Amino acid sequence: MGIIVQKFGGTSVGSVERIQNVANRVIQEKDAGNDVVVVVSAMGKSTDQLVDLAGQLTSKPSKREMDMLLTTGEQITISLLSMALIEKGYDAISFTGWQAGIETESTHGNARITNINPQKINKELEKGKVVVVAGFQGVAVEGQITTLGRGGSDTTAVALAAALKADKCDIYTDVTGVFTTDPRFVKEARKLESISYDEMLELANLGAGVLHPRAVEFAKNYNIPLEVRSSMENERGTIIEEEAEMEQNLIVRGIAFEDQVTRVSVLGLPNELTTLSTIFSTLAKNGLNVDIIIQNTTTDNKTSISFSVKTSDLEDTIRVLEQYKEELGYERVESESGLAKVSIVGSGMVSNPGVAAEMFDVLAKQGIEVKMVSTSEIKVSTVISQAHMVSAVDTLHNAFELSKPAATV
């Protein structure tokens, strides 16, 4: 007998019928002799509906009040699921994030979990109850309700699994596991039997929406085995663990991609040692995330820096750069939108030189211009035209033979 944490996303609890289905999945685990903690998201698109309601009142809603508003979505789900379990003869109790002992930073809208006190949950588990916890939320030191940002229910589940020393954390979603790439865009995409924490973290950070990056970080730091599986189909999913089963035919394990990328170029900067730190610390202080960075030094002892941002952050990025123009000392700023990032990921790339070159060759043969590049030991990211994103992913998926059946070591 152990502790199992299950997480069900918004699609999985999008209707009364689906909540009944979730209750049955919880009961299966309970009947197997395990203590069960369930983390749920808001029903279906209810979070989007709440955001729309706020938008009808103001274009710049208070972040504190948005957290108060959005956390009501999960509160509905936890109470309904608990009722469904009780009706089926299984004792259950629902907790909001703060009732569950989830403590966070004071940042509204995108807080990080700082501590979890599982005392209340453990007390209820000892009574034989199923504990249903609202994902995506917690409480700051001063008692303010906070949210963890989109995808935060994944983080809630894994953080609870760590705090409870759970045997496993199952992430139930509307797909059957982690695929070599998004099967909605590439029909030949194949489900992986297993993948390492590091590979999954890269994929999550690079645009694969199946898991939140913070959740993978928690799992890696506390060595919590994860399984991504379908809430609708009763089949094995993808295991995410420290040493994933290597597949002999996969140097590249997956391809991630995201659109709505913009390249920003800051031209005519002074070529000084502090130039890079000054410009990026200025952007960071204003809450702006920068991705791929390229620096070029010109003959007149000036330097130019290009970096990528989400297109939705372009306006704020330009505003901050203009606000600090005198301090930064640049000549002008240019931007190019309509771009996308396509990345290949695989731990096998460490011991197989030439993977990046092969990627560039494949794209060049398709007439796809690479505008920016970023590499690490287990990934290569390229920024290309958004118009070529899907064809690039499809071509790379074929080139690296990701649709072939796995041959395990």
Coordinates of C-alpha atoms in Angstrom, one line a residue:
M1 CA 0.0 0.0 0.0
G2 CA 1.4 3.4 -1.0
I3 CA 0.4 6.9 -1.8
I4 CA -0.6 7.7 -5.4
V5 CA -1.1 11.3 -6.6
Q6 CA -3.4 11.6 -9.7
K7 CA -3.8 14.8 -11.7
F8 CA -6.7 15.4 -14.1
G9 CA -6.7 18.4 -16.4
G10 CA -9.6 20.6 -17.5
T11 CA -10.6 18.5 -20.5
S12 CA -10.8 15.4 -18.2
V13 CA -13.3 17.1 -15.9
G14 CA -15.1 19.2 -18.5
S15 CA -18.6 17.8 -17.8
V16 CA -20.5 15.8 -15.2
E17 CA -20.1 12.7 -17.2
R18 CA -16.4 13.1 -17.4
I19 CA -16.2 13.9 -13.6
Q20 CA -18.0 10.5 -13.1
N21 CA -15.3 8.9 -15.3
V22 CA -12.6 10.5 -13.2
A23 CA -14.2 9.2 -10.0
N24 CA -14.1 5.7 -11.5
R25 CA -10.4 6.0 -12.3
V26 CA -9.8 7.2 -8.7
I27 CA -11.8 4.3 -7.3
Q28 CA -9.7 1.8 -9.4
E29 CA -6.5 3.1 -7.6
K30 CA -8.2 3.1 -4.2
D31 CA -9.5 -0.5 -4.7
A32 CA -5.9 -1.5 -5.5
G33 CA -5.1 -0.7 -1.9
N34 CA -3.5 2.7 -2.3
D35 CA -4.0 6.0 -0.6
V36 CA -5.1 8.5 -3.2
V37 CA -4.7 12.2 -3.5
V38 CA -6.3 13.8 -6.6
V39 CA -5.4 17.2 -8.1
V40 CA -7.8 18.7 -10.5
S41 CA -8.0 21.7 -12.8
A42 CA -11.0 23.9 -13.5
M43 CA -13.7 22.3 -15.8
G44 CA -13.1 22.6 -19.5
K45 CA -12.7 26.2 -20.7
S46 CA -14.1 27.7 -17.5
T47 CA -10.8 29.6 -16.7
D48 CA -11.0 31.2 -20.1
Q49 CA -14.6 32.2 -19.5
L50 CA -13.6 33.8 -16.2
V51 CA -10.8 35.8 -17.9
D52 CA -13.4 36.9 -20.5
L53 CA -15.7 38.1 -17.8
A54 CA -13.0 40.2 -16.2
G55 CA -12.1 41.6 -19.6
Q56 CA -15.7 42.9 -20.0
L57 CA -15.1 45.1 -17.0
T58 CA -11.6 46.3 -17.4
S59 CA -8.6 46.0 -19.8
K60 CA -6.2 46.0 -16.9
P61 CA -7.6 43.9 -14.1
S62 CA -5.9 43.8 -10.7
K63 CA -3.6 40.7 -10.5
R64 CA -4.8 40.1 -6.9
E65 CA -8.4 40.1 -7.9
M66 CA -7.7 37.9 -10.9
D67 CA -6.2 35.3 -8.6
M68 CA -9.4 35.5 -6.4
L69 CA -11.5 35.1 -9.5
L70 CA -9.6 32.3 -11.3
T71 CA -9.2 30.1 -8.2
T72 CA -13.0 29.6 -8.0
G73 CA -12.8 27.4 -11.1
E74 CA -10.8 24.6 -9.4
Q75 CA -13.0 25.0 -6.3
I76 CA -16.1 24.0 -8.3
T77 CA -14.3 20.9 -9.6
I78 CA -13.0 19.6 -6.3
S79 CA -16.4 19.8 -4.7
L80 CA -18.1 18.1 -7.6
L81 CA -15.6 15.3 -7.7
S82 CA -15.8 14.7 -4.0
M83 CA -19.6 14.5 -4.2
A84 CA -19.3 11.9 -7.0
L85 CA -16.9 9.8 -5.0
I86 CA -19.1 10.0 -1.9
E87 CA -22.2 9.0 -4.0
K88 CA -20.3 5.9 -5.2
G89 CA -19.6 4.9 -1.5
Y90 CA -16.0 6.3 -1.1
D91 CA -15.3 8.8 1.6
A92 CA -13.7 11.9 0.1
I93 CA -12.9 15.5 1.2
S94 CA -11.9 18.5 -0.9
F95 CA -9.3 21.1 -0.1
T96 CA -8.4 24.4 -1.8
G97 CA -4.7 25.1 -2.2
W98 CA -4.4 27.0 1.0
Q99 CA -6.4 24.3 3.0
A100 CA -4.0 21.7 1.5
G101 CA -1.0 23.6 3.0
I102 CA 0.5 24.9 -0.3
E103 CA 2.5 28.0 0.4
T104 CA 3.8 30.2 -2.4
E105 CA 5.6 33.4 -3.1
S106 CA 3.6 36.6 -2.9
T107 CA 3.6 37.0 -6.7
H108 CA 0.1 37.2 -8.2
G109 CA -0.5 35.3 -11.4
N110 CA 2.6 33.3 -11.6
A111 CA 3.7 32.4 -8.0
R112 CA 6.2 29.6 -7.2
I113 CA 5.6 27.0 -4.5
T114 CA 7.9 27.6 -1.5
N115 CA 6.7 25.0 0.9
I116 CA 3.9 22.4 1.5
N117 CA 2.7 21.4 4.9
P118 CA 0.9 18.0 4.2
Q119 CA -0.4 17.6 7.8
K120 CA -4.1 18.0 6.9
I121 CA -3.8 15.7 3.9
N122 CA -2.0 13.0 5.9
K123 CA -4.6 13.2 8.6
E124 CA -7.5 12.6 6.1
L125 CA -5.6 9.8 4.4
E126 CA -5.2 8.1 7.7
K127 CA -9.0 8.1 8.0
G128 CA -9.2 6.3 4.6
K129 CA -10.5 9.3 2.7
V130 CA -9.7 10.2 -0.9
V131 CA -8.3 13.8 -0.7
V132 CA -9.2 16.0 -3.6
V133 CA -7.0 19.1 -4.0
A134 CA -7.5 22.2 -6.1
G135 CA -4.6 22.6 -8.5
F136 CA -3.0 25.9 -9.8
Q137 CA -3.3 27.7 -6.4
G138 CA -1.8 28.4 -3.0
V139 CA -1.4 31.0 -0.3
A140 CA 1.3 33.6 0.3
V141 CA 2.7 34.3 3.8
E142 CA 0.4 37.2 4.4
G143 CA -2.7 35.1 3.6
Q144 CA -3.2 36.2 0.0
I145 CA -4.5 33.7 -2.4
T146 CA -2.2 33.1 -5.4
T147 CA -2.1 31.2 -8.6
L148 CA 0.8 29.3 -10.2
G149 CA 0.2 30.3 -13.8
R150 CA -1.2 28.3 -16.6
G151 CA -0.4 24.6 -16.3
G152 CA 0.1 25.1 -12.6
S153 CA -2.0 22.1 -11.7
D154 CA 0.8 19.8 -13.0
T155 CA 3.1 21.6 -10.6
T156 CA 0.7 21.2 -7.7
A157 CA 0.4 17.5 -8.3
V158 CA 4.2 16.8 -8.5
A159 CA 4.9 19.1 -5.5
L160 CA 2.3 17.3 -3.4
A161 CA 3.8 13.9 -4.5
A162 CA 7.2 15.1 -3.2
A163 CA 5.8 16.5 0.1
L164 CA 3.8 13.3 0.7
K165 CA 6.7 11.0 -0.4
A166 CA 4.3 9.4 -2.8
D167 CA 5.2 6.3 -4.7
K168 CA 4.1 7.8 -8.1
C169 CA 2.4 10.7 -9.7
D170 CA 0.0 10.1 -12.6
I171 CA -0.8 13.0 -15.0
Y172 CA -4.1 12.2 -16.8
T173 CA -4.7 14.2 -19.9
D174 CA -6.5 14.1 -23.2
V175 CA -3.6 12.3 -24.9
T176 CA -2.3 8.8 -24.3
G177 CA 1.3 9.8 -23.4
V178 CA 4.3 11.8 -24.6
F179 CA 4.7 11.7 -28.4
T180 CA 7.8 12.2 -30.6
T181 CA 6.0 15.4 -31.6
D182 CA 2.5 16.8 -31.6
P183 CA 0.2 14.1 -33.3
R184 CA -2.3 16.8 -34.2
F185 CA 0.3 18.1 -36.7
V186 CA 2.3 15.0 -37.6
K187 CA 0.2 11.9 -38.2
E188 CA 3.3 9.6 -37.9
A189 CA 4.1 10.9 -34.4
R190 CA 4.7 7.9 -32.0
K191 CA 4.1 7.5 -28.3
L192 CA 7.2 7.0 -26.3
E193 CA 7.3 4.3 -23.7
S194 CA 9.6 6.3 -21.5
I195 CA 11.7 9.5 -21.5
S196 CA 14.2 11.0 -19.1
Y197 CA 13.5 14.0 -16.9
D198 CA 16.1 16.1 -18.8
E199 CA 14.6 15.3 -22.2
M200 CA 11.1 16.0 -21.0
L201 CA 12.2 19.3 -19.4
E202 CA 13.7 20.4 -22.6
L203 CA 10.6 19.5 -24.6
A204 CA 8.3 21.2 -22.1
N205 CA 10.4 24.4 -22.1
L206 CA 10.5 24.4 -25.9
G207 CA 6.8 24.3 -26.5
A208 CA 5.5 20.7 -25.9
G209 CA 2.3 21.4 -23.9
V210 CA 1.8 17.9 -22.4
L211 CA 3.5 18.9 -19.1
H212 CA 4.4 22.1 -17.3
P213 CA 8.2 22.7 -17.0
R214 CA 8.0 23.4 -13.3
A215 CA 6.3 20.0 -12.7
V216 CA 9.2 18.2 -14.5
E217 CA 11.7 20.2 -12.4
F218 CA 10.0 19.1 -9.2
A219 CA 9.9 15.5 -10.3
K220 CA 13.6 15.5 -11.2
N221 CA 14.6 17.3 -8.0
Y222 CA 12.7 14.8 -5.8
N223 CA 13.0 11.8 -8.0
I224 CA 9.2 11.3 -8.4
P225 CA 8.3 8.9 -11.2
L226 CA 5.7 10.4 -13.5
E227 CA 3.4 8.8 -15.9
V228 CA 1.5 10.8 -18.5
R229 CA -1.6 8.8 -19.5
S230 CA -5.1 9.2 -21.0
S231 CA -8.0 9.9 -18.8
M232 CA -10.3 8.3 -21.4
E233 CA -8.5 5.2 -22.4
N234 CA -7.2 2.6 -19.9
E235 CA -3.8 2.0 -21.3
R236 CA -0.2 2.5 -20.3
G237 CA 1.2 6.0 -20.9
T238 CA 4.7 7.4 -20.9
I239 CA 7.0 7.0 -17.9
I240 CA 9.2 10.0 -17.1
E241 CA 12.1 9.0 -14.8
E242 CA 15.8 9.7 -14.2
E243 CA 17.2 6.9 -16.4
A244 CA 14.7 6.3 -19.2
E245 CA 14.8 3.1 -21.3
M246 CA 17.0 4.0 -24.2
E247 CA 15.8 3.3 -27.7
Q248 CA 18.6 2.2 -30.0
N249 CA 17.1 3.9 -33.1
L250 CA 16.5 7.3 -31.4
I251 CA 19.4 9.8 -31.2
V252 CA 16.7 12.4 -31.4
R253 CA 13.8 11.6 -29.1
G254 CA 11.3 14.3 -29.9
I255 CA 10.6 17.5 -31.7
A256 CA 9.0 20.5 -30.0
F257 CA 7.8 23.7 -31.7
E258 CA 6.0 26.9 -30.9
D259 CA 4.7 29.8 -33.0
Q260 CA 4.3 33.5 -32.2
V261 CA 8.0 34.2 -31.9
T262 CA 9.6 37.6 -32.6
R263 CA 13.2 38.5 -33.1
V264 CA 14.3 41.8 -31.6
S265 CA 17.6 43.3 -32.7
V266 CA 19.2 46.1 -30.6
L267 CA 21.7 47.8 -32.9
G268 CA 24.7 50.1 -32.2
L269 CA 25.4 49.1 -28.6
P270 CA 28.7 50.1 -27.0
N271 CA 31.1 47.1 -27.1
E272 CA 31.7 46.9 -23.4
L273 CA 32.0 44.0 -21.0
T274 CA 28.8 45.0 -19.2
T275 CA 26.7 45.5 -22.3
L276 CA 25.1 42.0 -22.2
S277 CA 24.4 42.0 -18.4
T278 CA 22.9 45.6 -18.5
I279 CA 20.5 45.0 -21.3
F280 CA 19.2 41.6 -20.1
S281 CA 19.0 42.5 -16.4
T282 CA 17.0 45.5 -17.5
L283 CA 14.5 43.3 -19.4
A284 CA 14.4 40.7 -16.5
K285 CA 13.6 43.4 -13.9
N286 CA 10.6 44.2 -16.0
G287 CA 9.4 40.6 -16.1
L288 CA 10.4 40.0 -19.7
N289 CA 11.7 36.5 -20.7
V290 CA 14.3 36.3 -23.4
D291 CA 15.1 33.1 -25.3
I292 CA 17.7 32.7 -28.0
I293 CA 20.5 35.3 -28.0
I294 CA 23.0 36.2 -30.7
Q295 CA 25.7 38.9 -30.5
N296 CA 27.6 40.5 -33.4
T297 CA 30.6 42.9 -33.1
T298 CA 31.1 45.4 -35.9
T299 CA 34.3 47.0 -37.1
D300 CA 33.5 50.4 -35.5
N301 CA 33.7 48.8 -32.0
K302 CA 30.0 48.6 -31.7
T303 CA 28.0 45.5 -31.0
S304 CA 24.5 44.4 -31.9
I305 CA 22.4 41.9 -30.0
S306 CA 19.4 39.9 -31.3
F307 CA 17.2 37.8 -29.1
S308 CA 13.8 36.1 -29.4
V309 CA 10.7 36.9 -27.3
K310 CA 7.1 35.8 -27.4
T311 CA 5.2 38.0 -29.9
S312 CA 2.8 38.9 -27.1
D313 CA 5.7 40.5 -25.2
L314 CA 7.0 42.6 -28.1
E315 CA 5.2 45.8 -27.2
D316 CA 6.4 45.7 -23.6
T317 CA 9.9 44.8 -24.8
I318 CA 10.1 47.8 -27.1
R319 CA 8.6 50.0 -24.4
V320 CA 11.3 49.0 -21.8
L321 CA 14.1 49.4 -24.3
E322 CA 13.0 52.9 -25.3
Q323 CA 12.6 53.8 -21.6
Y324 CA 16.2 52.9 -20.9
K325 CA 17.7 54.0 -24.3
E326 CA 20.0 56.6 -22.7
E327 CA 21.3 54.1 -20.1
L328 CA 21.8 51.3 -22.6
G329 CA 23.3 53.6 -25.3
Y330 CA 22.1 51.8 -28.4
E331 CA 21.3 53.5 -31.8
R332 CA 18.0 51.8 -32.8
V333 CA 15.8 48.7 -32.4
E334 CA 14.4 46.5 -35.1
S335 CA 12.0 43.6 -34.8
E336 CA 10.7 40.7 -37.0
S337 CA 7.6 38.9 -36.2
G338 CA 5.9 35.9 -37.9
L339 CA 8.5 33.5 -36.7
A340 CA 8.5 30.1 -35.0
K341 CA 10.9 28.0 -33.0
V342 CA 11.5 24.3 -33.9
S343 CA 13.7 22.2 -31.7
I344 CA 15.1 18.7 -31.7
V345 CA 15.7 17.0 -28.3
G346 CA 17.5 13.8 -27.3
S347 CA 20.1 12.7 -24.8
G348 CA 21.7 10.5 -27.5
M349 CA 22.9 13.8 -29.1
V350 CA 25.7 14.1 -26.5
S351 CA 27.6 11.1 -27.9
N352 CA 26.6 11.6 -31.6
P353 CA 28.3 14.6 -33.2
G354 CA 26.8 15.9 -36.4
V355 CA 23.2 16.0 -35.4
A356 CA 22.9 19.8 -35.6
A357 CA 24.6 19.7 -39.0
E358 CA 22.1 17.1 -40.2
M359 CA 19.2 19.3 -38.9
F360 CA 20.5 22.3 -40.8
D361 CA 21.0 20.3 -44.0
V362 CA 17.5 18.9 -43.9
L363 CA 16.0 22.4 -43.5
A364 CA 18.3 23.9 -46.2
K365 CA 17.1 21.2 -48.7
Q366 CA 13.6 22.3 -48.0
G367 CA 14.5 25.9 -48.7
I368 CA 13.9 26.9 -45.1
E369 CA 16.1 29.7 -43.8
V370 CA 17.4 29.4 -40.2
K371 CA 17.4 32.8 -38.6
M372 CA 18.6 32.0 -35.1
V373 CA 20.2 29.0 -33.4
S374 CA 20.6 27.8 -29.8
T375 CA 22.1 24.6 -28.7
S376 CA 22.7 22.6 -25.5
E377 CA 24.0 19.0 -24.9
I378 CA 20.6 17.5 -25.7
K379 CA 18.8 20.0 -27.9
V380 CA 19.2 22.2 -31.0
S381 CA 16.7 25.0 -31.5
T382 CA 16.2 27.0 -34.6
V383 CA 14.1 30.1 -35.4
I384 CA 12.5 30.0 -38.8
S385 CA 9.5 31.5 -40.6
Q386 CA 6.2 30.6 -39.0
A387 CA 4.9 29.7 -42.4
H388 CA 7.4 26.8 -42.6
M389 CA 6.9 25.5 -39.1
V390 CA 4.7 22.5 -39.7
S391 CA 6.5 21.4 -42.8
A392 CA 9.8 21.7 -41.0
V393 CA 8.6 19.6 -38.1
D394 CA 7.2 16.9 -40.5
T395 CA 10.4 16.8 -42.5
L396 CA 12.7 16.6 -39.4
H397 CA 10.4 13.9 -37.9
N398 CA 10.9 11.8 -41.1
A399 CA 14.7 12.6 -41.4
F400 CA 15.4 11.4 -37.9
E401 CA 13.1 8.3 -38.3
L402 CA 11.0 9.1 -35.2
S403 CA 8.0 7.2 -36.5
K404 CA 9.9 3.9 -36.6
P405 CA 9.0 1.3 -33.9
A406 CA 11.2 1.5 -30.8
A407 CA 14.1 -0.9 -30.5
T408 CA 15.1 -0.9 -26.9
V409 CA 18.5 -1.7 -25.4

